Structures are given as C-alpha cells and as structure tokens.
mmCIF file of C-alpha atoms and ligand atoms in Angstrom:
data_model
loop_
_atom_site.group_PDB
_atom_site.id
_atom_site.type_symbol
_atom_site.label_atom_id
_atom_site.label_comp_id
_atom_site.label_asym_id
_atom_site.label_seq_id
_atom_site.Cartn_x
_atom_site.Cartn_y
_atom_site.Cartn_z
ATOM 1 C CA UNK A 9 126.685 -30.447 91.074
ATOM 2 C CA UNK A 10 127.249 -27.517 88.694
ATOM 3 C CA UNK A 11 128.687 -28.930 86.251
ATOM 4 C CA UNK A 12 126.544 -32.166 86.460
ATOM 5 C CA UNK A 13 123.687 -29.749 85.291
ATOM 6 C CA UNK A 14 126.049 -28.102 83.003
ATOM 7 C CA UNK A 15 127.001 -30.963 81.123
ATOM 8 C CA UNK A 16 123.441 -32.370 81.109
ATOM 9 C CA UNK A 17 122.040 -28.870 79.686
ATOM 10 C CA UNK A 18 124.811 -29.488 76.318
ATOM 11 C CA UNK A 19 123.925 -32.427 76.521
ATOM 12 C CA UNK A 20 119.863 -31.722 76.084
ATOM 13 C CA UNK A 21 120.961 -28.824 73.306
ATOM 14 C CA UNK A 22 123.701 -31.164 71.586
ATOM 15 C CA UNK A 23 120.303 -33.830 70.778
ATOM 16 C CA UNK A 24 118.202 -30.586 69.902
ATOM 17 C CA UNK A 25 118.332 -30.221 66.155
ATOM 18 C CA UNK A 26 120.436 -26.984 65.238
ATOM 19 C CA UNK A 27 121.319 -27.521 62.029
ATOM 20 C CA UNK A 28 118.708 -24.677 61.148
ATOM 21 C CA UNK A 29 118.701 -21.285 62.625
ATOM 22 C CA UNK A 30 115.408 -20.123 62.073
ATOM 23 C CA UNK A 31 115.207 -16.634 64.883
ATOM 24 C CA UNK A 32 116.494 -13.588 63.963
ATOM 25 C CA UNK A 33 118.037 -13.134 67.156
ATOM 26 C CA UNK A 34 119.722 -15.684 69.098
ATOM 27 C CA UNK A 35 121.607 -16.377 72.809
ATOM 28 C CA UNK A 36 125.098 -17.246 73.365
ATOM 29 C CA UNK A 37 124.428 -20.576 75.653
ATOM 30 C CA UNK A 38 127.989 -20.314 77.591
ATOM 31 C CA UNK A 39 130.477 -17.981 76.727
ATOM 32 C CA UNK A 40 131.823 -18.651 72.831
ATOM 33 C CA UNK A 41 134.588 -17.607 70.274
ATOM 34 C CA UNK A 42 133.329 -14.998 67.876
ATOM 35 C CA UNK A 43 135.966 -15.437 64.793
ATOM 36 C CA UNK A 44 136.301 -12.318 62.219
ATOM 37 C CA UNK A 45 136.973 -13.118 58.675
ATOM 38 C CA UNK A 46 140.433 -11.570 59.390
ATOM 39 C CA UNK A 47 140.968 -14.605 61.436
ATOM 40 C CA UNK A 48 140.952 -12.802 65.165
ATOM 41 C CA UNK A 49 138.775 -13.650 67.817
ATOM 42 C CA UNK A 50 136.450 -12.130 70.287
ATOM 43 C CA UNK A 51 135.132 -13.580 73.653
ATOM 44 C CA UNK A 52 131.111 -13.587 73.973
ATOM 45 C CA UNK A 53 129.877 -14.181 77.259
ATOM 46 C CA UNK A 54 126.887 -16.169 78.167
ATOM 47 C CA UNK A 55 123.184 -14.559 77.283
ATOM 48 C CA UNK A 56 124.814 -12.244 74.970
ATOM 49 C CA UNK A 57 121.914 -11.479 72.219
ATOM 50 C CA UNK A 58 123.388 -12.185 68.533
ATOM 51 C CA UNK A 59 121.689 -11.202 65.316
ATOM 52 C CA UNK A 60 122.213 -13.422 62.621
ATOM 53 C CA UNK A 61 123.666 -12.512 59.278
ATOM 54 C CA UNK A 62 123.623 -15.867 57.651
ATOM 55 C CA UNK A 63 122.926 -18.963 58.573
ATOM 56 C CA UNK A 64 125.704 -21.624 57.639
ATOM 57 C CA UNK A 65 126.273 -25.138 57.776
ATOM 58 C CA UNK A 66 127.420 -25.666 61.487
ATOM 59 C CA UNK A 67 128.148 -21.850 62.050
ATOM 60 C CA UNK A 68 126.413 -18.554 61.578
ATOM 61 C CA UNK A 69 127.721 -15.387 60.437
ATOM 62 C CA UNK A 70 126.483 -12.749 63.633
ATOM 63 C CA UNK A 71 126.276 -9.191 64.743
ATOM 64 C CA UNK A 72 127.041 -8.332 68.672
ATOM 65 C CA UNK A 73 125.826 -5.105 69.489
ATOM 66 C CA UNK A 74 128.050 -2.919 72.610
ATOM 67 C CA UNK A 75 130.035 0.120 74.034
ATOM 68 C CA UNK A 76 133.588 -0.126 73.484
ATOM 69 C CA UNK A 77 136.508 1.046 75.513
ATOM 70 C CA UNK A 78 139.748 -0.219 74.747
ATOM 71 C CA UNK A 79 139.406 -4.435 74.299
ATOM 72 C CA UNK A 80 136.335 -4.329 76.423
ATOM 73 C CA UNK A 81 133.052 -4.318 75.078
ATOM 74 C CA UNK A 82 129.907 -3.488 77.363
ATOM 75 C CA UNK A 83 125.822 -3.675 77.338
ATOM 76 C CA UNK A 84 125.700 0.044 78.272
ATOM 77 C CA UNK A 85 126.867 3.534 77.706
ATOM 78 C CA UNK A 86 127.833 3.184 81.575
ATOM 79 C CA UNK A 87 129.780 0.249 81.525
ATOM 80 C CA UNK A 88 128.121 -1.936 84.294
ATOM 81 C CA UNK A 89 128.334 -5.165 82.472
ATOM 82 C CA UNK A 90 130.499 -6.875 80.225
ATOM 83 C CA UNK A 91 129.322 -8.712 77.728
ATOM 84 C CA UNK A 92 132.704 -9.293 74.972
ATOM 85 C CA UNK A 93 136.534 -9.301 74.959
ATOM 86 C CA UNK A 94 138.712 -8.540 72.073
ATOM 87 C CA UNK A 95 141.757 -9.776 70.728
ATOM 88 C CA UNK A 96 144.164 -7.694 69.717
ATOM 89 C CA UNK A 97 143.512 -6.948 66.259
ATOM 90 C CA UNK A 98 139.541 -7.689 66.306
ATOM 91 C CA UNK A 99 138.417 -4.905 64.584
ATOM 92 C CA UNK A 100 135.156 -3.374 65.665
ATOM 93 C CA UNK A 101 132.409 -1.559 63.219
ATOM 94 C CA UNK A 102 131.535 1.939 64.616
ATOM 95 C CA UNK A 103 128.017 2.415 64.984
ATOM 96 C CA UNK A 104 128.212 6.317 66.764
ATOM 97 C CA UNK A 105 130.309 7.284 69.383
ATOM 98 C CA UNK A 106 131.750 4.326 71.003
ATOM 99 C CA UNK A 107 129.072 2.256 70.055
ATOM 100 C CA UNK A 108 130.157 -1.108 67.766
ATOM 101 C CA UNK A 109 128.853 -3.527 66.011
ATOM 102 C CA UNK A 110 130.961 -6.960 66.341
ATOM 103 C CA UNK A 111 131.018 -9.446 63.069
ATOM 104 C CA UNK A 112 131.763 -12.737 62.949
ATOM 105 C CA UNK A 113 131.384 -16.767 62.687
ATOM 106 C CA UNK A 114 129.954 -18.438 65.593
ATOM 107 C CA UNK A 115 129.618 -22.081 66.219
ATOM 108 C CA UNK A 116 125.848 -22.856 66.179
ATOM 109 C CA UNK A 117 125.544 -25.278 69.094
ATOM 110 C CA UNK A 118 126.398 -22.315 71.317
ATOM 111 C CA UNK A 119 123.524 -20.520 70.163
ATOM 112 C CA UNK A 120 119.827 -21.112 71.613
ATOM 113 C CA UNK A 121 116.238 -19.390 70.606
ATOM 114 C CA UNK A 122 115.521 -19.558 74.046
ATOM 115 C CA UNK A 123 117.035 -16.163 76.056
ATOM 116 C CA UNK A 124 115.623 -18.202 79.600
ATOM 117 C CA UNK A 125 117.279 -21.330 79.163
ATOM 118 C CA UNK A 126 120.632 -19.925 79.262
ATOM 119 C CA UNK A 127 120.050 -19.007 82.844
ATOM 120 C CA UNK A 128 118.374 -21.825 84.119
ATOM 121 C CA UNK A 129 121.231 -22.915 86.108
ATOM 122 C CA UNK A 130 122.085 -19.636 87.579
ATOM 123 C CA UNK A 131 118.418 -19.231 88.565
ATOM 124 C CA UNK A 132 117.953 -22.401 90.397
ATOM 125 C CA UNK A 133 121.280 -21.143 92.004
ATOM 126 C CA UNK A 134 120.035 -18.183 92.922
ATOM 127 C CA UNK A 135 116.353 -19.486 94.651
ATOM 128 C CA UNK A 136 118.697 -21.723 96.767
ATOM 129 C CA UNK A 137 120.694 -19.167 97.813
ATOM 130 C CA UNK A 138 118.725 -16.054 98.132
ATOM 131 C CA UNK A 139 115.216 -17.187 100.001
ATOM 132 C CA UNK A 140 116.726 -18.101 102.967
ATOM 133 C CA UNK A 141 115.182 -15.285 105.068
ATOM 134 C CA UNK A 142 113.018 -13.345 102.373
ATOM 135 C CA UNK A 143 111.033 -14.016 99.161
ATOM 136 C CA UNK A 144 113.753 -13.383 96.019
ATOM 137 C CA UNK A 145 113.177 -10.179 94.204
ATOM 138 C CA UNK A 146 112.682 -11.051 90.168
ATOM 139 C CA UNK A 147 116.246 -9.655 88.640
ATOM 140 C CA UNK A 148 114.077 -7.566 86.206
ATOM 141 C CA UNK A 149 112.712 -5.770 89.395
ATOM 142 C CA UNK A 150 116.419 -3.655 89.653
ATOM 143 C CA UNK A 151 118.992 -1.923 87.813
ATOM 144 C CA UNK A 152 122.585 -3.407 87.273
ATOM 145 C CA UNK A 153 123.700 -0.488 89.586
ATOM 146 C CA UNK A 154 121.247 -1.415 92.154
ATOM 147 C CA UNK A 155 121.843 -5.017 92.211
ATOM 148 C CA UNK A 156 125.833 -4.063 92.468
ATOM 149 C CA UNK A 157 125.033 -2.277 95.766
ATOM 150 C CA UNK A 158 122.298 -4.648 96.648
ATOM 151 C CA UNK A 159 124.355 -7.640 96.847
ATOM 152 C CA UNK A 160 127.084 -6.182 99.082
ATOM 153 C CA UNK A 161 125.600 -7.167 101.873
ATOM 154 C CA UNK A 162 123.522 -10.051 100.706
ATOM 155 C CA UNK A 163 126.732 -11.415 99.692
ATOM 156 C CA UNK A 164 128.062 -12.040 103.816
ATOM 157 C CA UNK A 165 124.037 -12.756 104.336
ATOM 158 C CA UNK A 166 124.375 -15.841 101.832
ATOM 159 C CA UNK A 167 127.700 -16.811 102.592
ATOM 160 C CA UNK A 168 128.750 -16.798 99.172
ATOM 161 C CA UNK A 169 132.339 -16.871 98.057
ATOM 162 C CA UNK A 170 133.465 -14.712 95.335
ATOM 163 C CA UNK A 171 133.263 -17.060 92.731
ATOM 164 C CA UNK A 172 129.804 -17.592 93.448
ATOM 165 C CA UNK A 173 129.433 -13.768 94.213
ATOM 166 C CA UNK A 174 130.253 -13.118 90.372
ATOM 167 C CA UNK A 175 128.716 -16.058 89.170
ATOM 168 C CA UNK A 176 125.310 -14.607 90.383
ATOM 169 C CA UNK A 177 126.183 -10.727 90.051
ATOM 170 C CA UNK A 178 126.436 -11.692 86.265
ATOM 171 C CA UNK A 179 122.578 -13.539 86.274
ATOM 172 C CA UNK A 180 121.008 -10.152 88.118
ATOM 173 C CA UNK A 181 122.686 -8.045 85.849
ATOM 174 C CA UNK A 182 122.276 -9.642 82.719
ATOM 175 C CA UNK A 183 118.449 -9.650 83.406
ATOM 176 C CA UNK A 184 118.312 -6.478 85.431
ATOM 177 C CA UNK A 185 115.819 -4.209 84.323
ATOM 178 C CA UNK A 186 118.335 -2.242 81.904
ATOM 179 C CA UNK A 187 120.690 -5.002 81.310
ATOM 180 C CA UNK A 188 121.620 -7.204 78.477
ATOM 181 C CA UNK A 189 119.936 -5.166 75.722
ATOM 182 C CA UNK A 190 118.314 -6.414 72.674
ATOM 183 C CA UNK A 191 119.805 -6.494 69.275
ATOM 184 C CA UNK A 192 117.624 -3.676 67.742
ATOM 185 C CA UNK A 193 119.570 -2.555 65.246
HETATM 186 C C1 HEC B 25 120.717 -14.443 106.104
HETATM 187 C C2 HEC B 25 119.503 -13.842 105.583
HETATM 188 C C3 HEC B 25 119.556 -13.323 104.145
HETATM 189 C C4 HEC B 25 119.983 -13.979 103.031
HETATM 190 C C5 HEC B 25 120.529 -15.387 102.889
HETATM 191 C C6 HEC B 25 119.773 -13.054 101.921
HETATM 192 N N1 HEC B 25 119.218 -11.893 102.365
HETATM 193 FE FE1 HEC B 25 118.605 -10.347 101.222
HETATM 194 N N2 HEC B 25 118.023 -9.323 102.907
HETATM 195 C C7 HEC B 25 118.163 -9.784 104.183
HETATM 196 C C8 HEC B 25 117.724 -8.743 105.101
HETATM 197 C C9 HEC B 25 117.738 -8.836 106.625
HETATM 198 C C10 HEC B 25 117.321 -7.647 104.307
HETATM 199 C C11 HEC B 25 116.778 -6.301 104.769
HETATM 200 C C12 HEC B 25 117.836 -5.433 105.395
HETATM 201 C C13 HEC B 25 118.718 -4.792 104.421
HETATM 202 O O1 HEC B 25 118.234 -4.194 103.447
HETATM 203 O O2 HEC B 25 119.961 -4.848 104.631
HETATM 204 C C14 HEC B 25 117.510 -8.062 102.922
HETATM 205 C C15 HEC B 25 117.210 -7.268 101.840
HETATM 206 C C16 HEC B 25 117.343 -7.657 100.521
HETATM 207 C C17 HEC B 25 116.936 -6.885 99.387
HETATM 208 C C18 HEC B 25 116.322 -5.513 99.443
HETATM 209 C C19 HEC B 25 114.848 -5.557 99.546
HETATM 210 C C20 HEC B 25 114.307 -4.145 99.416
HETATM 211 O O3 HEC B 25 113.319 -3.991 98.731
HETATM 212 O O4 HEC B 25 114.914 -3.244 100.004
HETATM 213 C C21 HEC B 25 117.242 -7.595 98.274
HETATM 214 C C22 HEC B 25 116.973 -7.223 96.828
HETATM 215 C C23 HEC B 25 117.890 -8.802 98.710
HETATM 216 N N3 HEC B 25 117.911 -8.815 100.080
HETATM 217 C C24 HEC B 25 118.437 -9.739 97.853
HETATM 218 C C25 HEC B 25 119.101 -10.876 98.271
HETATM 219 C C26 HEC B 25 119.837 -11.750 97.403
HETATM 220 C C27 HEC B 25 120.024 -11.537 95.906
HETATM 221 C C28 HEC B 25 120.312 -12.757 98.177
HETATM 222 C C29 HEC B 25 121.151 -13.931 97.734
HETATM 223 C C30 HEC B 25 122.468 -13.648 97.273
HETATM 224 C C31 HEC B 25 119.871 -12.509 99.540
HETATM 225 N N4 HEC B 25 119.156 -11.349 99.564
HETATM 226 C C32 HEC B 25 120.124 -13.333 100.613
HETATM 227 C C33 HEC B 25 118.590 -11.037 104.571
HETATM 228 C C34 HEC B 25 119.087 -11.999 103.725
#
C-alpha cells in the first residue's frame, strides 16, 4: 500500500511541470543525491529545505544548510535529526563552528514548492496509527527530544515495528516544533 501511494505521488509530480524553479527555497520530495562539482556525492533526506543557487535545465545548483560531525550532517546544534550523509571527500563550506553550508547539483523532479506534500504519506500513516485511543497531537505541538521519549511507549501502544517506528519518528521530528529548520541564510 505504501508504495502504491508512493509511486502514485511521482507519478502526480513527474506530470507537474518542473522545468522552472520559480521558489527560493525548495523540499527534497524523497531522499536525493546532492553531486559537488568535484564530482562526490551527498545523501539528502526527505523534507530537507534547499535554497537554490541556479536554476538549470533539469537540475539546480543548491545550498543545504546543517551541523556537521564527521560524515553526518544534522538540523541542530544538538544533533536530534539527520538530515544529510557525506561521501568521503564531499567537502563542506564552514559557516561558524560546525555549522556548513552543502553545494551542489540536484535533480529537479526531487524538488517540490510544497514543504506539506512531502509528508502526505507519512501523515495519513500516522492518523491511522496514532488515534486509536486518543486524538493525535499536531507534530509542531513537541520538540524532537520530546517526541523521542514520547514515542517509547506509544511505539508497543501502536504495535509498530521498527521500520515503521523510524519511518514515523522521522515525520514528528522533521515537523517538530524545532525541527527541520529553514534555509535562512
Ligand atoms: C493503544 C492505545 C494507544 C495508541 C495506539 C497510541 N497511544 Fe498515545 N497514549 C496512550 C495513552 C494511554 C496515553 C496516556 C498515558 C501515557 O502518557 O503513557 C498516551 C499519551 C500520548 C501522548 C502524550 C499526551 C500528553 O499530552 O501527555 C502523546 C503525544 C501520544 N500518546 C502520541 C501517540 C502517538 C504518536 C501514537 C502513534 C504512534 C500513539 N500515541 C498511539 C495510548 C495510545
């Protein structure tokens, strides 16, 4: 059924016309290649915010915005969520501290205007799952740290395996209240 939906939602974006990238910022659809002009790659998970540099003809030249430590690149000083892998090589801008900017092409059917739409699937996923016995909390309502600790127990309470676990761990911490942060910069 997931991937029914899954390949239905490309499906819907593959007949949208993206040959123009017209936003500023953008969202990684599902999690995409970010190549460097020095030919390495980075790993972008899904609902990643991207600023675009320049708009090409079926890429775009974009900044990803994180906390580094060692190939692992996070939304926060604190490291709750990861958001981009390096390959060895990738070389990351310093911004201050460990705080980097990530450039690179991008292929533009990965990339929506629409920050919701990316989580449509894991939302629907989550109603189903978690208003069983009680109303669902918005995401936005928590911290990352809170839903971590939070879905502990709700975890057995669900009966959710740990595939699923992460799969929805990733949605309520993406859009927790201090999670995936804009690309202010
Ligand atoms: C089998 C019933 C059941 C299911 C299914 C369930 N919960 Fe709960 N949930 C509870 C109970 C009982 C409590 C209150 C007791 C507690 O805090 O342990 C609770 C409390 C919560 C709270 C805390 C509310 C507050 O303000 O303190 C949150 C948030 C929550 N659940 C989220 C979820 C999420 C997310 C899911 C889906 C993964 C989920 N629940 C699935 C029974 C359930």
């Amino acid at each position: 059924m997931k991937n029914v939906v899954k390949i239905i939602a490309t499906f819907v974006l593959l007949l949208g016309t993206f040959s123009q990238v017209n936003a500023d910022e953008l969202f990684v659809f599902q999690d995409a290649q970010l190549k460097a002009d020095n030919g390495k790659s980075a790993k972008i998970f899904l609902g990643v915010p991207v600023k675009v540099k320049k708009d090409m003809d079926t890429s775009a030249k974009v900044s990803v915005y994180g906390f580094l430590d060692g190939e692992n690149v996070y939304s926060t000083k604190n490291k709750e969520l990861l958001i981009a892998t390096l390959d060895k090589g990738f070389k990351t801008k310093t911004i201050k501290g460990n705080e980097v900017e990530l450039v690179g092409t991008i292929e533009k059917e990965l990339l929506t205007e629409n920050g919701a739409e990316v989580w449509e699937e894991h939302e629907e996923f989550f109603y189903e799952m978690c208003t069983q016995c009680h109303a669902a909390q918005a995401p936005s309502h928590h911290t990352m740290i809170e839903w971590e600790a939070l879905m502990l127990p709700m975890k057995g309470f669900a009966k959710l395996d740990d595939e699923e676990n992460s799969y929805l761990l990733r949605y309520l911490k993406s859009n927790a209240s201090n999670g995936l942060v804009k690309t202010k910069h």
